[in-house]
PDB file of C-alpha atoms in Angstrom:
ATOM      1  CA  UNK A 950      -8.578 -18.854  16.037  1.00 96.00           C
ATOM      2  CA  UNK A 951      -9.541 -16.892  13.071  1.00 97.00           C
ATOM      3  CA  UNK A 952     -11.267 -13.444  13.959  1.00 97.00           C
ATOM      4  CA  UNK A 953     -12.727 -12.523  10.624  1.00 95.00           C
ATOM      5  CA  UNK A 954     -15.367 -10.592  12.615  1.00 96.00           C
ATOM      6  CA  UNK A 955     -16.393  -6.895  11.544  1.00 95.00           C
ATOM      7  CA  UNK A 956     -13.691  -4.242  12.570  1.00 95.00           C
ATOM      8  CA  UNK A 957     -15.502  -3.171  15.741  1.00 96.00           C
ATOM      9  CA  UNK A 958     -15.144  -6.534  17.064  1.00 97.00           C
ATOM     10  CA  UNK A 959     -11.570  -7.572  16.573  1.00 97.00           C
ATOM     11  CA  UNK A 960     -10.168  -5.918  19.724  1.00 97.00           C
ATOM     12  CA  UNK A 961     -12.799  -8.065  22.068  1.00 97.00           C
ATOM     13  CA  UNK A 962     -12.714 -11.187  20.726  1.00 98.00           C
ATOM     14  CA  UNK A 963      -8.908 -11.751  20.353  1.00 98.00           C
ATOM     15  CA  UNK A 964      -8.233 -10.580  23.905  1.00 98.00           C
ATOM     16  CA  UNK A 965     -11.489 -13.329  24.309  1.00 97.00           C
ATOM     17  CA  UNK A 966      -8.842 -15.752  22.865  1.00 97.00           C
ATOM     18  CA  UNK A 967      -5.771 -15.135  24.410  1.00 97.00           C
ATOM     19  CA  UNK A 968      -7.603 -15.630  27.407  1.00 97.00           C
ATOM     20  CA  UNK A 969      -8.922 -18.922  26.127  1.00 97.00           C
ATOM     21  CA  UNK A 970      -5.116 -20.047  25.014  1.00 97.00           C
ATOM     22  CA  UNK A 971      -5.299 -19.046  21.906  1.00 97.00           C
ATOM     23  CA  UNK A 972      -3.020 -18.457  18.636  1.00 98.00           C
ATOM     24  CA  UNK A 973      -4.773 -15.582  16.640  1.00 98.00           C
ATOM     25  CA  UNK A 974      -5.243 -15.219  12.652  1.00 97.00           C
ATOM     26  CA  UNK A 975      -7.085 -11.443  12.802  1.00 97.00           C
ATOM     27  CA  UNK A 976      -8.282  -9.774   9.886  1.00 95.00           C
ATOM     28  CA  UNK A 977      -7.455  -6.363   9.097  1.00 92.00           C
ATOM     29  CA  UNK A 978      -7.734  -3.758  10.461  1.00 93.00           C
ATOM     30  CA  UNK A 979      -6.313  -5.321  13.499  1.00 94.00           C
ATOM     31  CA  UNK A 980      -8.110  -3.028  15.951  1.00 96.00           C
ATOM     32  CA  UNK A 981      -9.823   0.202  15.740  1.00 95.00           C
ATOM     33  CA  UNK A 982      -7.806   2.937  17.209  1.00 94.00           C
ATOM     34  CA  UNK A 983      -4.629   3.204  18.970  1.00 93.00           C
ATOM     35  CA  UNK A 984      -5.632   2.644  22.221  1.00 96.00           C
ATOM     36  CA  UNK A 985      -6.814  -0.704  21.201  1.00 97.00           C
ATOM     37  CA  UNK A 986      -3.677  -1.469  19.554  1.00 96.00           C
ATOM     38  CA  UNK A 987      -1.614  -0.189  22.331  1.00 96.00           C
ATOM     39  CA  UNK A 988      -3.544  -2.682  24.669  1.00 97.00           C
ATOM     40  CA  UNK A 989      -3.572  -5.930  22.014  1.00 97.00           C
ATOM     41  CA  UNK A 990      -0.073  -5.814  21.514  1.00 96.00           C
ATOM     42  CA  UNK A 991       1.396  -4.805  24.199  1.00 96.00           C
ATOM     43  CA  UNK A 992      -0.805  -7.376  26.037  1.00 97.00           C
ATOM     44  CA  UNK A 993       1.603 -10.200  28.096  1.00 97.00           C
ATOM     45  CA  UNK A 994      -0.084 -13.242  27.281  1.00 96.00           C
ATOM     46  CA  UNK A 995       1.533 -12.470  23.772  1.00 96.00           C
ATOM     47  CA  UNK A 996       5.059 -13.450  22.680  1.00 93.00           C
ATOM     48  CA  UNK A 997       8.167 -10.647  23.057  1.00 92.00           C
ATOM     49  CA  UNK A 998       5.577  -9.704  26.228  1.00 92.00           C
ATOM     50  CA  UNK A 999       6.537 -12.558  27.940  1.00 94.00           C
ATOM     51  CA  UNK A1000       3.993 -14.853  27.086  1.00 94.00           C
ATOM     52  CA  UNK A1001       3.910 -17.413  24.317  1.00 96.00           C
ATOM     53  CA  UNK A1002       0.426 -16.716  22.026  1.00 97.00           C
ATOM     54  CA  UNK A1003       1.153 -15.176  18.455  1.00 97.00           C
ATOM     55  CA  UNK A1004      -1.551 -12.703  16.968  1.00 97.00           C
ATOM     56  CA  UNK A1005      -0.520 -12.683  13.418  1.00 95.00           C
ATOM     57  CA  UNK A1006      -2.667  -9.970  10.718  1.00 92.00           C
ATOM     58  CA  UNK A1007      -4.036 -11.888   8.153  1.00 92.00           C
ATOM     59  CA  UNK A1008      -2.611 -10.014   5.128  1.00 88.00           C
ATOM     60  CA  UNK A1009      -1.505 -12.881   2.993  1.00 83.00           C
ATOM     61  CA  UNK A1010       0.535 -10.857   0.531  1.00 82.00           C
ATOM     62  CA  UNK A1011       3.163 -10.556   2.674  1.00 85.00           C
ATOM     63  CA  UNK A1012       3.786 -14.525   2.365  1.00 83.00           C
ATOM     64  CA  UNK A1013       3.011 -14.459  -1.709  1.00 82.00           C
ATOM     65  CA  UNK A1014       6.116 -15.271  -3.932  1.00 82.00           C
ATOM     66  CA  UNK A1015       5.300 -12.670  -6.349  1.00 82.00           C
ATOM     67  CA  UNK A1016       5.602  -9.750  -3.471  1.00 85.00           C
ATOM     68  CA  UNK A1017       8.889 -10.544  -2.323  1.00 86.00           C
ATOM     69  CA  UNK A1018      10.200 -11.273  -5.872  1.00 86.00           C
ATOM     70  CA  UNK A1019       8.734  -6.808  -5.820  1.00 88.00           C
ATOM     71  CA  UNK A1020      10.714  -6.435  -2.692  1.00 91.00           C
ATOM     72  CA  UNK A1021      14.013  -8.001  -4.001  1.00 91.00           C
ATOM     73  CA  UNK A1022      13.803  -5.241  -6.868  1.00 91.00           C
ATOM     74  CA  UNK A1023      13.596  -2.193  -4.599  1.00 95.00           C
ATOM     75  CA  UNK A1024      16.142  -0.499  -2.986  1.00 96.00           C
ATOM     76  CA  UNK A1025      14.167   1.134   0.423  1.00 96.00           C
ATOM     77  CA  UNK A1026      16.933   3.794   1.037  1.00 96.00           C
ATOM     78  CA  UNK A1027      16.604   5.575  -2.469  1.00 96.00           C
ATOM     79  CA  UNK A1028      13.098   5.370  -3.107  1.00 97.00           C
ATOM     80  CA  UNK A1029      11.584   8.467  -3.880  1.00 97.00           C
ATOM     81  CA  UNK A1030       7.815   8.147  -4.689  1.00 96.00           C
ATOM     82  CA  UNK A1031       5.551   5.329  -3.270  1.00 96.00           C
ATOM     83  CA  UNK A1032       1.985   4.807  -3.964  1.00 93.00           C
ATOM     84  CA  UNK A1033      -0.700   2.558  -2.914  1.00 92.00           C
ATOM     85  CA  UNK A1034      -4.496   2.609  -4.397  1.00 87.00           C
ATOM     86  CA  UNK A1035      -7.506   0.496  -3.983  1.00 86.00           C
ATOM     87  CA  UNK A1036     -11.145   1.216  -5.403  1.00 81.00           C
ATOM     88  CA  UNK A1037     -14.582  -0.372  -5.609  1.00 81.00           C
ATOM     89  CA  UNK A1038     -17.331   0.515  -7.993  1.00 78.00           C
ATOM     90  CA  UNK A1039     -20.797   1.542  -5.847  1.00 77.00           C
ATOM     91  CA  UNK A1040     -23.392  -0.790  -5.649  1.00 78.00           C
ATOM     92  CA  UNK A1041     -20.681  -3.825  -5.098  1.00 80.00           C
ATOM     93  CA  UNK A1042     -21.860  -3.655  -1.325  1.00 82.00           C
ATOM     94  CA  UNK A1043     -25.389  -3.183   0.479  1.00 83.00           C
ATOM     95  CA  UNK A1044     -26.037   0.003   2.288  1.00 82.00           C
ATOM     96  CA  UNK A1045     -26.438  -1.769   5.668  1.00 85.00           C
ATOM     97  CA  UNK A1046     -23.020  -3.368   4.995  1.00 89.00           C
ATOM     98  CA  UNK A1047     -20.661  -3.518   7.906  1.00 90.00           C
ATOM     99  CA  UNK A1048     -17.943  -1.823   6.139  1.00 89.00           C
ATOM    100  CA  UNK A1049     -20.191   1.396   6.070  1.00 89.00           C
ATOM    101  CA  UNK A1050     -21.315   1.311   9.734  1.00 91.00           C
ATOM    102  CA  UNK A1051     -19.420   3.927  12.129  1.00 91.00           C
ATOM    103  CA  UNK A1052     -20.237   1.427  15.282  1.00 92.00           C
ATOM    104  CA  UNK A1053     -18.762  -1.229  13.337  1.00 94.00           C
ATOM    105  CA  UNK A1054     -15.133   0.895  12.425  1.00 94.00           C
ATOM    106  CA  UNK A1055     -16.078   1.085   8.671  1.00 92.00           C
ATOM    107  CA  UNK A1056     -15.192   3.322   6.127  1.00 90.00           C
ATOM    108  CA  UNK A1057     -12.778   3.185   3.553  1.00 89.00           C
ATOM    109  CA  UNK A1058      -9.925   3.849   5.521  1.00 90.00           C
ATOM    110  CA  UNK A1059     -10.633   1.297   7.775  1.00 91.00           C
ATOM    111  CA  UNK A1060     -11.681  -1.185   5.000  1.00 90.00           C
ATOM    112  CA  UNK A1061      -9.571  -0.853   1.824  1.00 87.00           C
ATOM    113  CA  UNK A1062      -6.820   1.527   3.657  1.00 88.00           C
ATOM    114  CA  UNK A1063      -5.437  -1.242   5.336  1.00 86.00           C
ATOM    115  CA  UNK A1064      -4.307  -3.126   1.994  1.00 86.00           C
ATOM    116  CA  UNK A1065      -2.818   0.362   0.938  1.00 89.00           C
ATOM    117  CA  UNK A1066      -0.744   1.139   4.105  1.00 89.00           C
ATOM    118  CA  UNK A1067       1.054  -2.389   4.415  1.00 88.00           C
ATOM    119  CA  UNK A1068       2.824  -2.420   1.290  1.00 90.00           C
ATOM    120  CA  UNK A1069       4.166   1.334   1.805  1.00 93.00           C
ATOM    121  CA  UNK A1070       5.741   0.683   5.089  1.00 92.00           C
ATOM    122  CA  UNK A1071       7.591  -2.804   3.425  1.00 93.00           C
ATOM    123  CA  UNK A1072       8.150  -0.940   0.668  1.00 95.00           C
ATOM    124  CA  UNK A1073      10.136   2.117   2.755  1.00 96.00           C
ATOM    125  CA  UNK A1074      11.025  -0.662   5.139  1.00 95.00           C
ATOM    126  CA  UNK A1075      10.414   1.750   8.069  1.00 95.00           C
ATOM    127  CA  UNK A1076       7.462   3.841   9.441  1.00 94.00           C
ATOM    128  CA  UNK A1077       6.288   7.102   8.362  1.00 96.00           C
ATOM    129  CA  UNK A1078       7.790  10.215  10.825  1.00 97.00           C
ATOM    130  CA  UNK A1079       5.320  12.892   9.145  1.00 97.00           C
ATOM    131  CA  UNK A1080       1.705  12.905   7.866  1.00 96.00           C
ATOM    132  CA  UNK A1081       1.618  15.734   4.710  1.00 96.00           C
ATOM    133  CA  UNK A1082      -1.618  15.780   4.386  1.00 96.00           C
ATOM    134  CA  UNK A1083      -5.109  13.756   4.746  1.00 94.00           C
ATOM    135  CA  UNK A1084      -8.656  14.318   2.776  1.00 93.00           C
ATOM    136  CA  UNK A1085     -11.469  12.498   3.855  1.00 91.00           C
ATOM    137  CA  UNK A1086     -14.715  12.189   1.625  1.00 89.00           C
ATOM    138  CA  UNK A1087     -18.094  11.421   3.625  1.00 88.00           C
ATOM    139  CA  UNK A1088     -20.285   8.592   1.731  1.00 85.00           C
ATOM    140  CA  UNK A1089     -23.215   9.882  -0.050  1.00 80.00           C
ATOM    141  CA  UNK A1090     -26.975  10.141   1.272  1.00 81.00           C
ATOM    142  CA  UNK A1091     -28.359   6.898   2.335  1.00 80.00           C
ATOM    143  CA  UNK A1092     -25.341   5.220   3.796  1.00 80.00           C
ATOM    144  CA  UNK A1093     -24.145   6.409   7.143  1.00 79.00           C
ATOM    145  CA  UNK A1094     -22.396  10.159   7.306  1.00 80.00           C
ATOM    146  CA  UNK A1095     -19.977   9.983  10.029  1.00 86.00           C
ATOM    147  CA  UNK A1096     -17.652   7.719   7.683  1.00 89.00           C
ATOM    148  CA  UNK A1097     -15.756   7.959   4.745  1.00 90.00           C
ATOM    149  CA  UNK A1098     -16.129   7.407   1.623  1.00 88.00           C
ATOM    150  CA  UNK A1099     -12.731   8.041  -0.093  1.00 89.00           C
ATOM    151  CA  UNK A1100     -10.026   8.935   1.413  1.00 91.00           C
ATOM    152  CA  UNK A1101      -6.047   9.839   0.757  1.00 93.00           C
ATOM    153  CA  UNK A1102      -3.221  10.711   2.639  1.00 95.00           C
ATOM    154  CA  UNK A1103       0.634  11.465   2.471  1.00 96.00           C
ATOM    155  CA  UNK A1104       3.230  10.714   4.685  1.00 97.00           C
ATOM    156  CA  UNK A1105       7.245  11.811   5.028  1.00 98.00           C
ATOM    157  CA  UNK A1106       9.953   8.179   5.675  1.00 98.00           C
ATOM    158  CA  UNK A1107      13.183   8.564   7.147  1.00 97.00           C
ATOM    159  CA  UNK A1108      14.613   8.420   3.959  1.00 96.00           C
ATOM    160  CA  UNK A1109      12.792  11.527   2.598  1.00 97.00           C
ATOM    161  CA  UNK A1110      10.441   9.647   0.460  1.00 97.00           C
ATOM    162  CA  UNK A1111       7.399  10.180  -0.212  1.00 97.00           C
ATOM    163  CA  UNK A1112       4.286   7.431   0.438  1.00 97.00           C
ATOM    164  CA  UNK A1113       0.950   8.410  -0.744  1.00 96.00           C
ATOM    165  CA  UNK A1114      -2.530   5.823  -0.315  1.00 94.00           C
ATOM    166  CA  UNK A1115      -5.687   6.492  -2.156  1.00 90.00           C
ATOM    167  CA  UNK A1116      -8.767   4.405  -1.307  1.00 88.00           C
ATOM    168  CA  UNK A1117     -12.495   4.843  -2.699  1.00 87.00           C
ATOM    169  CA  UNK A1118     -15.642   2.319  -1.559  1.00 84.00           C
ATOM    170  CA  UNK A1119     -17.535   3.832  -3.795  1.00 77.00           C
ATOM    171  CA  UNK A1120     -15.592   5.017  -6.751  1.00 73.00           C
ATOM    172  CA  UNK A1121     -17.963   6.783  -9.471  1.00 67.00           C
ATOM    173  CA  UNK A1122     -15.253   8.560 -11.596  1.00 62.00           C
ATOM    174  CA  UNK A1123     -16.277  11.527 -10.896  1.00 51.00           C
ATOM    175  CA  UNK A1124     -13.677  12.686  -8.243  1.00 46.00           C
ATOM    176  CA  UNK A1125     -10.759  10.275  -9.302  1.00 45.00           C
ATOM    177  CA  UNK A1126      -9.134  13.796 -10.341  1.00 45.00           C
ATOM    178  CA  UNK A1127     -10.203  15.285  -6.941  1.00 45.00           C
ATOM    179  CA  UNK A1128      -8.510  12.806  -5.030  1.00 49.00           C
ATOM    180  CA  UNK A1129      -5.907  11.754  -6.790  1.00 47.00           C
ATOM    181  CA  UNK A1130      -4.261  14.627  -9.161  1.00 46.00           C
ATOM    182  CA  UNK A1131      -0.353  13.374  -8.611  1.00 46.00           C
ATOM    183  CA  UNK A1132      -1.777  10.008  -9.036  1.00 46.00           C
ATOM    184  CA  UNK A1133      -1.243   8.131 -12.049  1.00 40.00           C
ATOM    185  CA  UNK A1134      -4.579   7.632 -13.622  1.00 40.00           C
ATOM    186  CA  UNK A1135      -5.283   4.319 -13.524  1.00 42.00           C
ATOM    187  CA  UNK A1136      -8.779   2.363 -12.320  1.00 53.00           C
ATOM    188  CA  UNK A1137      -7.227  -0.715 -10.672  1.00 63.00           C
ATOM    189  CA  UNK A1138      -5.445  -1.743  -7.391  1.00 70.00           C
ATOM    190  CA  UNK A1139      -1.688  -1.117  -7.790  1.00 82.00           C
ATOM    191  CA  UNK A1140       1.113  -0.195  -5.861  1.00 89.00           C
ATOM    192  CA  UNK A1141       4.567   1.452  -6.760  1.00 92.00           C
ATOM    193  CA  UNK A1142       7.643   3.037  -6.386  1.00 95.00           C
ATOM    194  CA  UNK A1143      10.084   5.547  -8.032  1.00 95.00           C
ATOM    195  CA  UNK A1144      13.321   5.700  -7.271  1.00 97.00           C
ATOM    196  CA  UNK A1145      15.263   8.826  -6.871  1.00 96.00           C
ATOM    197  CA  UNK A1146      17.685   9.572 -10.097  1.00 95.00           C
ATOM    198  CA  UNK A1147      21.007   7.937 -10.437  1.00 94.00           C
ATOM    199  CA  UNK A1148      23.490   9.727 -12.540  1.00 93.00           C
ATOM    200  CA  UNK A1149      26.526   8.682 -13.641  1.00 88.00           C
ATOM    201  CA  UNK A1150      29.927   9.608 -16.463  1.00 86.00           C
ATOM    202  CA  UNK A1151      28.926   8.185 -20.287  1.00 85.00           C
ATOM    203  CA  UNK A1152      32.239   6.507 -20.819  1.00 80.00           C
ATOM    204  CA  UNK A1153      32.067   6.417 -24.355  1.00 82.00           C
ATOM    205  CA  UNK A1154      31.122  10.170 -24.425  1.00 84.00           C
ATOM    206  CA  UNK A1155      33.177  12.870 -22.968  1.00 87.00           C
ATOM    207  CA  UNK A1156      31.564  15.421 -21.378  1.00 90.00           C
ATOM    208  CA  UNK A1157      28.619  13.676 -21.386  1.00 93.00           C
ATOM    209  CA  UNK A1158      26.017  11.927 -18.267  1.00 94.00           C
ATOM    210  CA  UNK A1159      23.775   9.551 -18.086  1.00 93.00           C
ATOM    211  CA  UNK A1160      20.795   9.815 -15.707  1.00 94.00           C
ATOM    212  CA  UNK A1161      18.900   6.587 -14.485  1.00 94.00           C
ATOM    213  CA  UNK A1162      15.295   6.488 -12.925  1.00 94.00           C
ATOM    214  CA  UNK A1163      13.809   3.234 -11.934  1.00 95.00           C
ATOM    215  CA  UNK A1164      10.081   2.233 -11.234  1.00 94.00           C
ATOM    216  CA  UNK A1165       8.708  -0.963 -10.523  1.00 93.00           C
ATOM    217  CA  UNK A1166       4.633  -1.245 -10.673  1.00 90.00           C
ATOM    218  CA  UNK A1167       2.666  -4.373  -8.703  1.00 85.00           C
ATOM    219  CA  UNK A1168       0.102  -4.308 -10.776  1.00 73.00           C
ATOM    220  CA  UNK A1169      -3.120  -5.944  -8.539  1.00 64.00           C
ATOM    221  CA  UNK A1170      -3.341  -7.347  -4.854  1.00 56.00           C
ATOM    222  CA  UNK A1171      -4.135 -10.584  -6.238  1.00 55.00           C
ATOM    223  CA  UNK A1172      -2.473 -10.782  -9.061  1.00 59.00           C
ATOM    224  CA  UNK A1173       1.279 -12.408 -10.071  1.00 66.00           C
ATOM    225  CA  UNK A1174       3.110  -9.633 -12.304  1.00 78.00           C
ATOM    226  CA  UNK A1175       4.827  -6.766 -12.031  1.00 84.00           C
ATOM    227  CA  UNK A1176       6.111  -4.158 -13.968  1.00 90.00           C
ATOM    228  CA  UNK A1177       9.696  -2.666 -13.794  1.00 93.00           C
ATOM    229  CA  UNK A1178       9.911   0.669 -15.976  1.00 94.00           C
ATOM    230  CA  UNK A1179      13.559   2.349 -16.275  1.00 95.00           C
ATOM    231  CA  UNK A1180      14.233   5.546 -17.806  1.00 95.00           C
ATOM    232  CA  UNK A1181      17.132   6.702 -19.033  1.00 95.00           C
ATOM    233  CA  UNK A1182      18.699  10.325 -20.005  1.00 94.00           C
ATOM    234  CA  UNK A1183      22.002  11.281 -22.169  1.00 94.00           C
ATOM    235  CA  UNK A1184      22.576  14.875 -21.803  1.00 93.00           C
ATOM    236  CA  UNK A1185      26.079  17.342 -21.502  1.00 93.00           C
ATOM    237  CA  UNK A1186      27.168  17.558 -18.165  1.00 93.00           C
ATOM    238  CA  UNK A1187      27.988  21.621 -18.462  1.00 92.00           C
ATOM    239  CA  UNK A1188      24.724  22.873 -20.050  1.00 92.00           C
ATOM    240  CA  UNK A1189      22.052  19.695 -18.707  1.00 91.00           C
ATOM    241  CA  UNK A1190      20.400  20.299 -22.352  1.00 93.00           C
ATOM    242  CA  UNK A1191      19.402  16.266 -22.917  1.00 94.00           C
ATOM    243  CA  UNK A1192      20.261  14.819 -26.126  1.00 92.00           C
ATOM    244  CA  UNK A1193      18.686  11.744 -25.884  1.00 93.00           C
ATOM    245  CA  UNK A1194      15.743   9.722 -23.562  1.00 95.00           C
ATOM    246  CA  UNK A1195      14.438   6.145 -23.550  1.00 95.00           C
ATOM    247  CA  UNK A1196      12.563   3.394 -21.386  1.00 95.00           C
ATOM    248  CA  UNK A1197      13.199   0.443 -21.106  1.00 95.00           C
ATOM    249  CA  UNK A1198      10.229  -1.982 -19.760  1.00 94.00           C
ATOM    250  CA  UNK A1199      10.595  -5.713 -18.478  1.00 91.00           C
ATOM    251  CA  UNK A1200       6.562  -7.356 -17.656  1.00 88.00           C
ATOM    252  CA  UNK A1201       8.050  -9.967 -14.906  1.00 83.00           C
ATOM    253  CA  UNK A1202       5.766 -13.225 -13.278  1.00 79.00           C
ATOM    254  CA  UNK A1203       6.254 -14.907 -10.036  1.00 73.00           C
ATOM    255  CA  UNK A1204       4.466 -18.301  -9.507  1.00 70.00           C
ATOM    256  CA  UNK A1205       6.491 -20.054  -6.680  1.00 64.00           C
ATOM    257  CA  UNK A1206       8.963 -19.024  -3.990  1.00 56.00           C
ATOM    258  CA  UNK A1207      12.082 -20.934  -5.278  1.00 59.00           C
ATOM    259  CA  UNK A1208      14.567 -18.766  -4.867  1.00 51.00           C
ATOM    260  CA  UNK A1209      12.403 -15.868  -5.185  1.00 50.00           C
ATOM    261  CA  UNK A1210      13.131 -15.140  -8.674  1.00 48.00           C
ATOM    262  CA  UNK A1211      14.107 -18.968 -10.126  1.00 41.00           C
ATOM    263  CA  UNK A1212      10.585 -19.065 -11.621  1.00 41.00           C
ATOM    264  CA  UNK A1213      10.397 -15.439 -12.572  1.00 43.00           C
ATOM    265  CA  UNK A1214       9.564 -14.301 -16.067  1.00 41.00           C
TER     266      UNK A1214
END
């Protein structure tokens, strides 16, 4: 079954089908609230519980060619910086819509959040152990109050890095800044990572280091390119004064899933 239902509903009608003998396909957010979650997937009629039904989330990047050509390019351990944003301009849905209905489990969290939190926690290849910090926005007059609007949030991996989400149902412009100051200012889905600084000897110049920073840039949801940006320092090892910077920037495609990087260009 596919449970494409509004967010409110997901919890009661794929318990409905694993009672029925069911496989599940269920939209995201999977459930509302822990408890719910706790209960769905911990529930035995599913597999690893000792039953043998499969509730699968139905967030089809995860199977794309182009996303695990990203993942092949990362290295989890060292990544530094990892963000994930999503926006939508008002007006693109009704007032009445079920994303904007607290009964429902709307709100921009709920709705556009879950495309930003997936691709952190492949990204760092682990959960989060700390939550930094979390801003909520309530939606303007007319829509419902008790939901959000925009939100962002922070958390700590186990590595140290940093993941940060930013997601806005109705983006205006006028509180990108608000929202998302360490942000890089940009008005379209994306996700990235920065990886900490390598540093290593110049061979051909004594006394002399070279210092390597890597970022690589999915550049829409939906989309089949990427971006991998490397910068790259000379500077003297005794004093750090740098004597010389450039970037170097490859603008890679992914069509198929042959080898994961065969048809990469």
């Amino acid at each position: 079954m596919y449970n494409l239902l509004p967010n409110g509903l997901h919890y009661e009608w794929t318990i409905k089908a694993l009672k029925a003998n069911k496989h599940v396909l269920l939209e995201k957010p999977s459930v509302s609230n822990a408890s719910e979650a706790r209960l769905l997937f911990r529930n035995p009629l599913l597999q690893g519980n000792g039953g043998t039904l499969i509730v699968l989330d139905a967030v089809h990047i995860r199977f794309h060619p182009v996303w695990q050509k990203f993942l092949n390019l990362i290295d989890p351990p060292n990544i530094e910086e990892a963000f994930s944003q999503s926006w939508v301009p008002p007006g693109l849905f009704a007032k009445d819509d079920v994303r904007f209905q607290y009964t429902l489990s709307g709100g921009s969290l709920m709705d556009l959040g879950s495309y930003n939190n997936q691709p952190l926690r492949q990204a760092f290849a682990s959960e989060p152990i700390e939550c930094i910090s979390a801003t909520a926005r309530l939606m303007p007059e007319g829509f419902y109050q008790d939901i959000d609007k925009a939100f962002t949030a922070s958390w700590r991996f186990p590595n140290g890095g940093i993941g940060t989400i930013y997601a806005d149902s109705q983006y205006s412009g006028r509180d990108l800044l608000w929202l998302t100051y360490y942000l890089p200012p940009v008005r379209s889905p994306k996700f990235g990572v920065r990886h900490r600084e390598v540093v290593v000897p110049c061979a051909e110049v004594e006394g002399m280091e070279m210092a390597a920073r890597k970022m690589v840039v999915f550049r829409s949801r939906c989309g089949i390119g990427f971006d991998v940006i490397e910068s790259y320092e000379l500077r003297e090892i005794a004093t750090g004064e740098v004597k010389k910077t450039w970037t170097e920037t490859q603008y890679l495609k992914c069509y198929s899933g042959e080898g994961i990087g065969g048809n990469a260009s």
